[in-house]
XYZ file of C-alpha atoms in Angstrom:
379
model
C 0.054 -0.048 0.087
C 1.085 3.421 -0.679
C -0.819 6.586 -0.168
C -2.215 9.250 -2.569
C -0.356 12.488 -2.373
C -1.148 15.942 -3.870
C 0.520 19.532 -3.429
C -0.773 23.117 -3.030
C 1.981 25.378 -4.299
C 2.062 29.132 -3.603
C 4.587 31.084 -5.630
C 5.446 34.544 -6.089
C 5.724 36.162 -9.891
C 8.197 39.127 -10.442
C 10.980 40.263 -12.234
C 14.358 38.648 -12.953
C 16.009 41.235 -10.381
C 13.967 39.726 -7.670
C 11.150 42.360 -7.265
C 7.668 40.788 -6.555
C 5.022 41.888 -8.988
C 1.191 41.028 -8.661
C 0.057 39.395 -11.680
C -2.427 36.970 -10.415
C -5.628 38.601 -11.903
C -4.022 38.348 -15.270
C -2.769 34.621 -14.607
C -5.946 33.313 -13.224
C -8.186 34.678 -16.037
C -6.053 33.556 -18.857
C -4.489 30.307 -17.501
C -6.512 27.070 -16.407
C -5.515 25.420 -13.196
C -4.290 28.572 -11.337
C -6.118 30.281 -8.485
C -5.909 33.631 -6.778
C -4.483 34.085 -3.300
C -5.943 37.259 -1.420
C -2.844 39.252 -2.422
C -2.272 39.562 -6.002
C 1.711 38.870 -5.814
C 1.520 35.074 -5.560
C -0.695 32.511 -7.232
C -1.472 28.869 -6.486
C -1.905 25.729 -8.444
C -2.969 22.396 -7.074
C -1.616 18.899 -8.206
C -4.061 16.028 -8.693
C -3.677 13.450 -5.961
C -1.377 10.659 -7.298
C 0.317 7.473 -6.065
C 3.186 7.429 -8.290
C 6.283 9.786 -7.535
C 7.286 10.006 -11.120
C 3.756 11.202 -11.927
C 3.971 13.662 -8.987
C 7.213 15.192 -10.486
C 5.613 16.011 -13.644
C 2.422 17.265 -11.914
C 4.832 19.748 -9.981
C 6.776 20.780 -12.985
C 4.126 21.044 -15.858
C 2.265 23.899 -14.410
C 5.331 25.813 -13.520
C 6.742 25.347 -17.186
C 3.287 26.557 -18.421
C 3.206 29.379 -16.009
C 6.833 30.483 -17.269
C 5.827 30.422 -20.978
C 2.907 32.731 -20.067
C 4.997 35.195 -17.893
C 7.504 35.381 -20.817
C 4.684 36.450 -23.167
C 3.239 39.107 -20.575
C 6.744 40.697 -20.296
C 10.105 40.160 -18.727
C 8.601 38.180 -15.639
C 9.655 35.115 -13.818
C 9.037 32.860 -10.792
C 10.463 34.128 -7.574
C 11.726 31.750 -4.755
C 11.217 32.111 -1.199
C 8.191 32.224 1.228
C 8.200 36.090 2.077
C 8.565 39.456 0.463
C 12.288 39.022 0.471
C 13.162 42.165 -1.130
C 10.469 44.526 -0.031
C 6.758 45.505 -0.160
C 5.599 44.299 3.140
C 4.080 47.558 4.085
C 1.087 47.191 1.653
C -1.414 44.428 0.986
C -2.435 44.315 -2.838
C -5.918 42.692 -3.129
C -6.363 40.332 -5.623
C -10.083 40.556 -5.634
C -11.398 43.956 -3.974
C -14.995 42.554 -3.894
C -14.120 39.394 -1.974
C -15.398 39.935 1.683
C -13.190 36.964 3.031
C -10.109 38.620 1.431
C -11.205 41.929 3.165
C -11.267 40.209 6.421
C -8.013 38.685 5.971
C -6.254 41.935 4.913
C -7.866 43.947 7.867
C -7.068 41.092 10.432
C -3.702 39.862 9.490
C -2.242 42.435 6.918
C 0.893 41.303 5.018
C 1.772 38.574 7.596
C -0.223 36.378 5.436
C 1.337 37.200 2.155
C 3.580 34.336 1.916
C 4.373 31.483 -0.564
C 4.445 27.915 0.781
C 3.662 24.271 -0.068
C 0.806 22.333 1.433
C 1.243 18.600 1.278
C -1.821 16.462 1.281
C -1.814 12.859 1.821
C -4.858 10.627 1.628
C -6.113 8.627 4.567
C -9.784 7.806 4.391
C -10.565 6.370 7.797
C -11.382 9.277 10.036
C -9.951 7.892 13.289
C -6.832 6.668 11.825
C -6.671 10.257 10.124
C -6.972 11.735 13.641
C -4.147 9.626 14.974
C -2.023 10.495 11.972
C -2.729 14.361 12.569
C -1.783 13.991 16.299
C 1.490 12.527 15.595
C 2.373 14.541 12.450
C 1.471 17.732 14.292
C 4.167 17.118 17.126
C 6.609 16.368 14.257
C 5.599 19.226 11.971
C 8.569 21.326 13.139
C 10.913 18.761 11.357
C 9.325 19.278 8.056
C 9.570 23.041 8.490
C 13.283 22.469 9.451
C 13.862 20.791 5.957
C 11.956 23.241 3.955
C 12.859 26.746 5.549
C 13.428 29.218 2.748
C 12.548 32.710 4.254
C 15.349 34.212 5.951
C 14.871 37.654 4.305
C 12.197 40.251 4.562
C 12.322 43.714 3.035
C 15.707 42.968 1.916
C 17.063 42.255 5.359
C 17.863 38.997 7.457
C 15.307 38.720 9.944
C 16.969 36.349 12.414
C 14.675 33.641 11.404
C 15.285 30.837 8.756
C 11.397 30.832 8.153
C 10.370 34.291 8.744
C 7.109 33.139 7.193
C 6.273 30.556 10.132
C 7.788 32.897 12.637
C 5.542 35.722 11.716
C 2.407 33.727 10.473
C -0.873 34.027 12.480
C -1.817 30.655 13.356
C -5.600 30.742 13.688
C -7.389 30.087 16.001
C -4.640 30.810 18.533
C -5.247 27.642 20.235
C -5.988 24.366 18.643
C -6.060 21.336 20.661
C -4.675 17.822 19.906
C -7.905 16.199 18.511
C -8.734 12.971 20.234
C -11.191 11.650 17.997
C -13.118 12.741 14.843
C -16.066 13.595 17.055
C -13.838 15.905 19.062
C -12.731 17.612 15.909
C -16.399 18.197 14.679
C -17.453 19.691 18.077
C -14.458 21.867 18.270
C -14.903 23.326 14.621
C -18.577 23.768 15.183
C -17.792 25.816 18.248
C -15.391 27.961 16.450
C -17.491 28.676 13.618
C -20.411 29.618 16.245
C -18.021 31.915 18.151
C -16.592 33.426 15.030
C -13.008 32.697 15.907
C -13.053 30.769 12.589
C -14.754 32.674 9.669
C -15.407 29.391 7.727
C -14.032 25.776 7.618
C -10.939 26.815 5.641
C -9.989 29.309 8.348
C -8.125 26.650 10.417
C -4.524 27.978 9.927
C -2.340 25.438 11.952
C 0.725 23.349 11.055
C -1.578 20.280 10.197
C -5.146 19.810 9.829
C -7.529 17.089 8.616
C -8.914 17.922 5.185
C -11.733 16.839 2.894
C -14.600 17.660 0.650
C -17.038 18.470 3.471
C -15.192 19.631 6.551
C -15.201 18.761 9.334
C -17.625 16.013 8.485
C -16.343 14.099 5.501
C -12.408 13.916 5.775
C -10.131 12.131 3.588
C -6.517 13.274 3.922
C -3.935 14.842 6.258
C -2.809 18.440 5.049
C 0.675 19.499 6.126
C 0.766 23.087 5.964
C 3.860 24.330 7.819
C 6.465 23.962 4.975
C 8.142 27.025 3.325
C 8.175 26.770 -0.434
C 10.365 24.260 -1.841
C 11.406 25.357 -5.193
C 13.502 22.148 -6.060
C 10.783 19.205 -6.925
C 13.333 16.493 -6.091
C 13.694 18.052 -2.634
C 9.985 18.517 -2.169
C 9.409 14.782 -2.964
C 12.046 13.914 -0.718
C 10.381 15.747 2.164
C 7.064 14.123 0.934
C 8.549 10.657 0.932
C 9.428 11.170 4.597
C 5.941 12.132 5.424
C 4.547 9.118 3.462
C 6.920 6.651 5.113
C 6.046 8.047 8.529
C 2.396 7.896 7.866
C 2.620 4.359 6.603
C 4.224 3.463 9.951
C 1.641 5.259 11.832
C -1.023 3.306 10.023
C 0.727 0.179 10.611
C 1.486 0.543 14.220
C -1.453 2.090 16.250
C 0.510 2.237 19.247
C 2.664 5.128 17.671
C -0.018 7.513 19.269
C 0.979 10.390 21.379
C -2.065 9.914 23.644
C -0.585 6.319 24.324
C 3.286 6.771 23.861
C 4.014 10.118 25.342
C 4.583 10.949 29.043
C 2.984 14.372 28.638
C -0.748 15.539 28.631
C -2.327 16.651 25.374
C -2.117 20.243 26.624
C 1.744 19.938 27.627
C 2.241 18.400 23.970
C 0.726 21.277 22.466
C 2.935 23.708 24.250
C 5.944 21.620 23.497
C 5.134 21.722 19.829
C 4.706 25.560 19.849
C 8.044 25.856 21.394
C 9.438 23.448 18.856
C 7.962 25.330 15.926
C 9.541 28.509 16.928
C 12.985 26.882 17.502
C 12.707 25.606 13.789
C 11.491 28.674 12.368
C 14.561 30.460 14.008
C 17.229 27.763 13.467
C 15.573 25.110 11.326
C 18.001 22.120 11.013
C 20.167 23.391 13.942
C 17.276 23.944 16.263
C 17.408 22.152 19.738
C 13.887 20.540 20.201
C 12.012 18.755 22.919
C 10.924 15.248 21.839
C 7.404 14.662 22.456
C 7.791 10.978 23.558
C 9.860 11.520 26.627
C 10.942 15.115 26.871
C 14.595 14.599 25.699
C 16.638 17.465 24.109
C 17.400 16.608 20.483
C 18.614 18.380 17.624
C 16.159 18.776 14.706
C 18.786 17.315 12.074
C 19.434 14.445 14.404
C 15.844 13.693 14.903
C 15.092 13.731 11.122
C 18.135 11.370 10.733
C 16.485 8.879 13.026
C 13.189 9.115 11.330
C 15.135 8.717 8.105
C 16.642 5.324 9.080
C 13.224 3.794 9.706
C 11.577 5.640 6.628
C 14.402 4.163 4.429
C 13.046 0.378 5.209
C 9.322 1.456 4.459
C 10.277 3.315 1.468
C 12.134 0.591 -0.022
C 9.402 -1.970 0.930
C 6.811 0.315 -1.136
C 9.003 1.058 -3.917
C 9.958 4.830 -3.467
C 13.271 4.835 -1.603
C 15.043 6.408 -4.442
C 12.936 9.659 -3.943
C 13.454 9.685 -0.294
C 17.412 9.471 -0.612
C 17.786 13.167 -1.620
C 16.900 14.054 1.925
C 20.440 13.180 2.890
C 21.441 16.255 0.752
C 19.453 18.683 2.495
C 20.671 17.354 5.920
C 24.230 17.714 4.716
C 24.410 20.856 2.776
C 21.486 22.665 4.567
C 17.974 23.926 3.519
C 17.477 26.805 1.055
C 17.558 29.532 3.987
C 20.714 28.100 5.433
C 22.308 28.122 1.978
C 21.216 31.625 1.282
C 22.367 32.980 4.893
C 25.720 31.415 4.176
C 26.133 33.365 1.022
C 24.776 36.484 2.751
C 27.318 35.968 5.652
C 30.070 36.183 2.704
C 29.107 39.588 1.826
C 26.560 38.569 -0.978
C 23.493 41.074 -0.909
C 20.086 39.617 -0.375
C 18.980 40.826 -3.894
C 22.112 39.061 -5.429
C 21.228 36.002 -3.399
C 17.582 35.999 -4.770
C 18.568 36.629 -8.270
C 21.112 33.686 -8.225
C 18.236 31.529 -6.985
C 15.885 32.656 -9.557
C 18.258 31.423 -12.167
C 18.966 28.204 -10.567
C 15.535 27.310 -10.116
C 14.886 27.745 -13.844
C 17.949 25.838 -14.681
C 16.724 23.144 -12.537
C 13.289 23.032 -14.071
C 14.925 22.812 -17.492
C 17.127 19.908 -16.576
C 14.218 17.924 -15.132
C 11.920 18.703 -18.000
C 14.426 17.462 -20.463
C 15.136 14.224 -18.426
C 11.737 13.317 -17.245
C 8.777 15.293 -18.544
C 9.538 16.442 -22.120
C 7.036 14.057 -23.708
C 4.195 15.083 -21.103
C 4.927 18.947 -21.621
C 4.814 18.532 -25.305
């Protein structure tokens, strides 16, 4: 058994010099498969849920190649890596749909803290109680996925002190989300939030992990990991996803891997520990010192991921996707995108030059992957 996987990709558009430009109104009106975000400077596309990693790779690449061709026709525009307004623009919200009341609420309530780019990873799990158990354990381990994906060390041209400025500043909503003990608990809690107004609608649950489905909170069929910064290298993103899938297969197969059973902490204490771990990983990513949910020991994020990688390797091999997991080792060895950018910055490279180099690198990477793997599908 392997699980279905799909991605929601938010990405900025702008100039080759790294300046982010709002083009989503044009893109969404003229290109199928792209959706607006509340601010016009980023645009979203969603891949179909697929089981096969080779098909997932093309699902990630093909819309971006299509978007690039459109941007070239529109003018000298490109795709901008990173998860924050790295080089400027955070002082103003640029509404993509001035007539949308939900967008107005978001602008008035949160401002540009939510004008970020990210990737949400959706993994199919149809049994609601197994899904709740999976959400419990992945929520406690979500900081590890943030550590692997961090790509937002700059805001308005300056290093912020975060590796993920996006998650460091992002307004998680509602401010306190419990560890759901059952599907019924989740339903009752969501209904209470909607009634009290702390959630405007069922989509207004902005936490690191949430159960998702076609009629939330009642009909659920997937786990959505929302904590990751934008990972522009598709191979790296698939490696992170492979770690998540292997862990979920392990959780499905071993019901005792449940924080409600296996941890020495109460659910409330686990939420507090996880909040602390999220901030640590937003600040220091792979080098963050974390508290392990099982027994409270202190462990570096990189070492915890390495431990999960060992068990994930056997599972991935058994299910035929080990080769997609193995690039994770390169991230652990060389650092995530934020760490590589900050290393250049520490050598005197300006934030603008860091971003422009990255713009060129991701385009070269896409062309390389298209040539090797997707040319027939793109044609």
